[in-house]
Short mmCIF file of N, CA and C in Angstrom, two decimals:
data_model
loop_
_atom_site.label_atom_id
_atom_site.label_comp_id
_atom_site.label_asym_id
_atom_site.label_seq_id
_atom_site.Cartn_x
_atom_site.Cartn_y
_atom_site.Cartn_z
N UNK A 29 -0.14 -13.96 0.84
CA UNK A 29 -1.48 -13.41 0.91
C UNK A 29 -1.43 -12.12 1.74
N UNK A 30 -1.97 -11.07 1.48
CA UNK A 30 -2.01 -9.98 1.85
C UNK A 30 -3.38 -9.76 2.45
N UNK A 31 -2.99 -9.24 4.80
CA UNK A 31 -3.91 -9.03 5.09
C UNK A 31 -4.84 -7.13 4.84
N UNK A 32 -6.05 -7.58 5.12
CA UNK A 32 -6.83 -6.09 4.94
C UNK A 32 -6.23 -4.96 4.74
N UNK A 33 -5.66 -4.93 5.96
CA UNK A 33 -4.57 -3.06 6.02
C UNK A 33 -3.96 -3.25 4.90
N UNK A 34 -3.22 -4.34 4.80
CA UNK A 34 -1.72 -4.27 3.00
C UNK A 34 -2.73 -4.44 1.71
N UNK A 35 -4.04 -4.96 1.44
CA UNK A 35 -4.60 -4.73 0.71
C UNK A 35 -5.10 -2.91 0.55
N UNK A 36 -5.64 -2.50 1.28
CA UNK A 36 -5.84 -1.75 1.45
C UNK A 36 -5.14 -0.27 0.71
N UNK A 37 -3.92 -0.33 1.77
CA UNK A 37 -2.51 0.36 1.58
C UNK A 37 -2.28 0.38 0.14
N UNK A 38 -2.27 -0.63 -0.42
CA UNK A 38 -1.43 -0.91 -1.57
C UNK A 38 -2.56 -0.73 -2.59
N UNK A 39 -4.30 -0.41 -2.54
CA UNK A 39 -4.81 0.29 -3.57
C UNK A 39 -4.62 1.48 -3.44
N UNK A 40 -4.56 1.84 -2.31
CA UNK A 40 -4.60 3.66 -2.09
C UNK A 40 -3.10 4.35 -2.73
N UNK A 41 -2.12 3.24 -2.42
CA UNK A 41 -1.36 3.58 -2.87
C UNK A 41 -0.82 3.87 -4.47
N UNK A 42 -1.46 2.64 -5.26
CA UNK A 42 -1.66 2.52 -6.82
C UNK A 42 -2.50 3.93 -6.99
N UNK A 43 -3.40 3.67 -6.05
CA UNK A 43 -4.61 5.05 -7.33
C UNK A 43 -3.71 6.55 -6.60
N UNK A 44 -2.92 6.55 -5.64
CA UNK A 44 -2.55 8.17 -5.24
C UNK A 44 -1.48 8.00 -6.41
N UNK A 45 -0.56 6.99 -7.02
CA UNK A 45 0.22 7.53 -7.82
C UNK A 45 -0.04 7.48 -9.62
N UNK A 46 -0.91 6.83 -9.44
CA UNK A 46 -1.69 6.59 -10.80
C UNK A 46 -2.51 8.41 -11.39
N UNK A 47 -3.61 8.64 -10.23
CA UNK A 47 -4.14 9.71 -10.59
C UNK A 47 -3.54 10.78 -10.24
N UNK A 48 -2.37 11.25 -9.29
CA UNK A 48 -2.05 12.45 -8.53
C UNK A 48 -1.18 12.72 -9.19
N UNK A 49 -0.20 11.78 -9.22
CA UNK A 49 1.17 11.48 -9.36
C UNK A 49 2.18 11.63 -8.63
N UNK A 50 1.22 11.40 -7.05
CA UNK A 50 2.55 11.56 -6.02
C UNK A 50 2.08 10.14 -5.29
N UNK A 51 2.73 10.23 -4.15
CA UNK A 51 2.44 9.48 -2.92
C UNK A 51 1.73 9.96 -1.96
N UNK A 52 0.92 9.18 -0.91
CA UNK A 52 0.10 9.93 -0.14
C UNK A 52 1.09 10.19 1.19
N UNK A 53 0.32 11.07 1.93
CA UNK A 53 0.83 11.50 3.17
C UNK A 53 0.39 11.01 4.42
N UNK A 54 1.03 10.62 5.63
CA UNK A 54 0.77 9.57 6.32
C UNK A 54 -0.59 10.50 6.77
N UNK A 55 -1.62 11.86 6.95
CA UNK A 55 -2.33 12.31 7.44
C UNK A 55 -3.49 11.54 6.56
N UNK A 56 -3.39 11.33 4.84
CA UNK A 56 -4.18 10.93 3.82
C UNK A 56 -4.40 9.71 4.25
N UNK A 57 -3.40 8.80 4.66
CA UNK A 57 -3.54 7.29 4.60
C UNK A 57 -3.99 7.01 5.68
N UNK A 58 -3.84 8.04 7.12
CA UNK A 58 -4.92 7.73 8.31
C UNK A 58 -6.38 8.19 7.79
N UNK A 59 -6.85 8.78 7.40
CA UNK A 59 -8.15 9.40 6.88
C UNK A 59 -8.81 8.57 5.86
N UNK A 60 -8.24 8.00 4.65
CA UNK A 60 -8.16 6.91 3.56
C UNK A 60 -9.04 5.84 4.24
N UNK A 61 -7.90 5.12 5.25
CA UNK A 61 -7.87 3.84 5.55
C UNK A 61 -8.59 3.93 7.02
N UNK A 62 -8.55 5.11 7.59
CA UNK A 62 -9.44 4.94 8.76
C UNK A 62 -8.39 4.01 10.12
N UNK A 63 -7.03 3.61 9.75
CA UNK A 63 -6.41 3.37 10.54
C UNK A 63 -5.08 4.36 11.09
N UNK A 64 -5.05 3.93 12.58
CA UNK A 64 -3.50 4.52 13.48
C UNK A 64 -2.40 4.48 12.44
N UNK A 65 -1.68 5.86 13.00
CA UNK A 65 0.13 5.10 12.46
C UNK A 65 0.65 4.31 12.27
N UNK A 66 0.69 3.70 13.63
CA UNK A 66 0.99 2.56 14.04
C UNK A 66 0.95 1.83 12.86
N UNK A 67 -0.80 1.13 12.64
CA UNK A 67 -1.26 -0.03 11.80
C UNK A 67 -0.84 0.23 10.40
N UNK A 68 -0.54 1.73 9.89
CA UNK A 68 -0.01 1.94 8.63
C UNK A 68 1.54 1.37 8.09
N UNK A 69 1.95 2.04 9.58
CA UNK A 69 3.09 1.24 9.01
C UNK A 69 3.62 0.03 9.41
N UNK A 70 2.63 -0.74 9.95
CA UNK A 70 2.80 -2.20 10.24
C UNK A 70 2.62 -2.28 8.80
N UNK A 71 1.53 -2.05 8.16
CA UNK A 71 1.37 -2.44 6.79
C UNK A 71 2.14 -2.19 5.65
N UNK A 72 2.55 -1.32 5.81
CA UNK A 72 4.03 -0.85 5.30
C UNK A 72 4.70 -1.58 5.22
N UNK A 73 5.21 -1.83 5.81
CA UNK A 73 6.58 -2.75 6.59
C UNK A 73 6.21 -4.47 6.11
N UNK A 74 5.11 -4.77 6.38
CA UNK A 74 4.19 -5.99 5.46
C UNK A 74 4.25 -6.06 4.04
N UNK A 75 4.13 -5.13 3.07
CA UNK A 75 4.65 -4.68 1.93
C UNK A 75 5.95 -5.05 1.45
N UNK A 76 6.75 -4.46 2.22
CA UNK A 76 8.00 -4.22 1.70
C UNK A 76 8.40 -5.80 1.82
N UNK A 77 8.38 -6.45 3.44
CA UNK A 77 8.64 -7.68 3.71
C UNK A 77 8.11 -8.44 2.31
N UNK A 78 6.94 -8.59 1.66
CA UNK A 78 6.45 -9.38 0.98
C UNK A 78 6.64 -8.96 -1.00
N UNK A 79 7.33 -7.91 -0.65
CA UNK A 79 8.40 -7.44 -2.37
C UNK A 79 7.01 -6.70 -3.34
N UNK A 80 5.90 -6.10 -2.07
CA UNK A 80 5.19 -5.31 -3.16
C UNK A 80 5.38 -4.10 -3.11
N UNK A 81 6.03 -3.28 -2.55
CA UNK A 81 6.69 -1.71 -2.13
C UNK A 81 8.37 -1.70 -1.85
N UNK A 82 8.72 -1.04 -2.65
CA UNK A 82 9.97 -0.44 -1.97
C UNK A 82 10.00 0.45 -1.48
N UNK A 83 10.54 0.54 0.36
CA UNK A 83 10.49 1.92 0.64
C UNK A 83 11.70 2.32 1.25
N UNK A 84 12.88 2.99 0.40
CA UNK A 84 14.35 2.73 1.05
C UNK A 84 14.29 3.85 1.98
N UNK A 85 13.87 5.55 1.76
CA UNK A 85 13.87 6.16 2.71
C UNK A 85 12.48 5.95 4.02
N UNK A 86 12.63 5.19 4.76
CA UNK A 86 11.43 4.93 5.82
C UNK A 86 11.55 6.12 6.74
N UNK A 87 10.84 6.42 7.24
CA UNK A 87 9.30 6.88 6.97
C UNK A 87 8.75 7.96 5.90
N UNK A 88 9.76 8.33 5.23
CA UNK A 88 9.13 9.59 4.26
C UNK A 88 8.52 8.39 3.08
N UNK A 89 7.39 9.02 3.09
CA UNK A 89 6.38 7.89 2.24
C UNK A 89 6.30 8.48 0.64
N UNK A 90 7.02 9.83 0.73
CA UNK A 90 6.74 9.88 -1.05
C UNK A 90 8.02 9.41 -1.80
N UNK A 91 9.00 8.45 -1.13
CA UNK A 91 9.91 7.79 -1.88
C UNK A 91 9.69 6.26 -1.96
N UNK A 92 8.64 5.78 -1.39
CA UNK A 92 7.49 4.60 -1.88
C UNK A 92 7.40 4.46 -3.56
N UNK A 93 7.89 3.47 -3.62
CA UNK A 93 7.58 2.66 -5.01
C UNK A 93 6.73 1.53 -5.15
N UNK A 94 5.98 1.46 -5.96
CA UNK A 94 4.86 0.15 -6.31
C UNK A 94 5.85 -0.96 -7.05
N UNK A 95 6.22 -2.32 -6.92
CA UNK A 95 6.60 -2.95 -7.78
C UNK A 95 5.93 -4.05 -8.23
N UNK A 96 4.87 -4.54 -7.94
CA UNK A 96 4.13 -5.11 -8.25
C UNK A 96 2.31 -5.06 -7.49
N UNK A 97 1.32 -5.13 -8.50
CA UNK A 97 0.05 -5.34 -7.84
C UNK A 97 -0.68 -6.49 -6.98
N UNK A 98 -1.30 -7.15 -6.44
CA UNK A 98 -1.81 -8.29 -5.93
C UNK A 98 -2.42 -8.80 -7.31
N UNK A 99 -2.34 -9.46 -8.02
CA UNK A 99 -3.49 -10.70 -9.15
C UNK A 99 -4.35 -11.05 -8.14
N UNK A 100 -5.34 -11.19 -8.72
CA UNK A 100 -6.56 -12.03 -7.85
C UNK A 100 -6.88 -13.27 -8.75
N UNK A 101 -6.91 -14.05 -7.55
CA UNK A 101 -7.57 -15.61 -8.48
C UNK A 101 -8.56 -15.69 -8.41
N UNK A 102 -9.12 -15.93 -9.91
CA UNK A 102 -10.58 -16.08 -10.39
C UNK A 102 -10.43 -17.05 -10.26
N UNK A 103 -11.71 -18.22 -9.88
CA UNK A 103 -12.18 -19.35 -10.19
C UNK A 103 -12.57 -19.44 -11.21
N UNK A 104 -12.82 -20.63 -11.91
CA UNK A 104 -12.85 -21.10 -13.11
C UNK A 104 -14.48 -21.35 -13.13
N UNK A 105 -15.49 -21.09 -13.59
CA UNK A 105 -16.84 -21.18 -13.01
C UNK A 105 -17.37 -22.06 -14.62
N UNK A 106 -17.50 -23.86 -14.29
CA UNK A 106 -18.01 -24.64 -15.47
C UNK A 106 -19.54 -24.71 -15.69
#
């Protein structure tokens, strides 16, 4: 389960490479997300730990890869 910041992270991150076609810049993702360095790349690092980002060069963030999205579970509503 992915907390707030890695939710977060990981839409901003889908829609910067979806619509731009780059990666964002750690100045975008403090401004974005409204959080420190720090907490970015705690979330980062949360990502990668949990196999939804690859990021082999750390800290340069435009060699960030998406490899999978979060699914959300719908309830079944009878």
């Amino acid at each position: 389960m992915l907390n707030d910041t890695e939710q977060k992270l990981l839409h901003i991150l889908f829609n910067f490479s979806s619509t731009r076609r780059r990666m964002p810049t750690m100045p975008e993702l403090q401004r974005k997300t409204g959080r420190k360095r720090e907490d970015i790349y705690t979330g980062l690092r949360g990502l990668v730990g949990k196999e939804f980002i690859l990021w082999p060069d750390n800290p340069k963030l435009e060699t960030t890869v998406i490899l999978k999205l979060r699914s959300r579970n719908k309830k079944e509503i009878n």
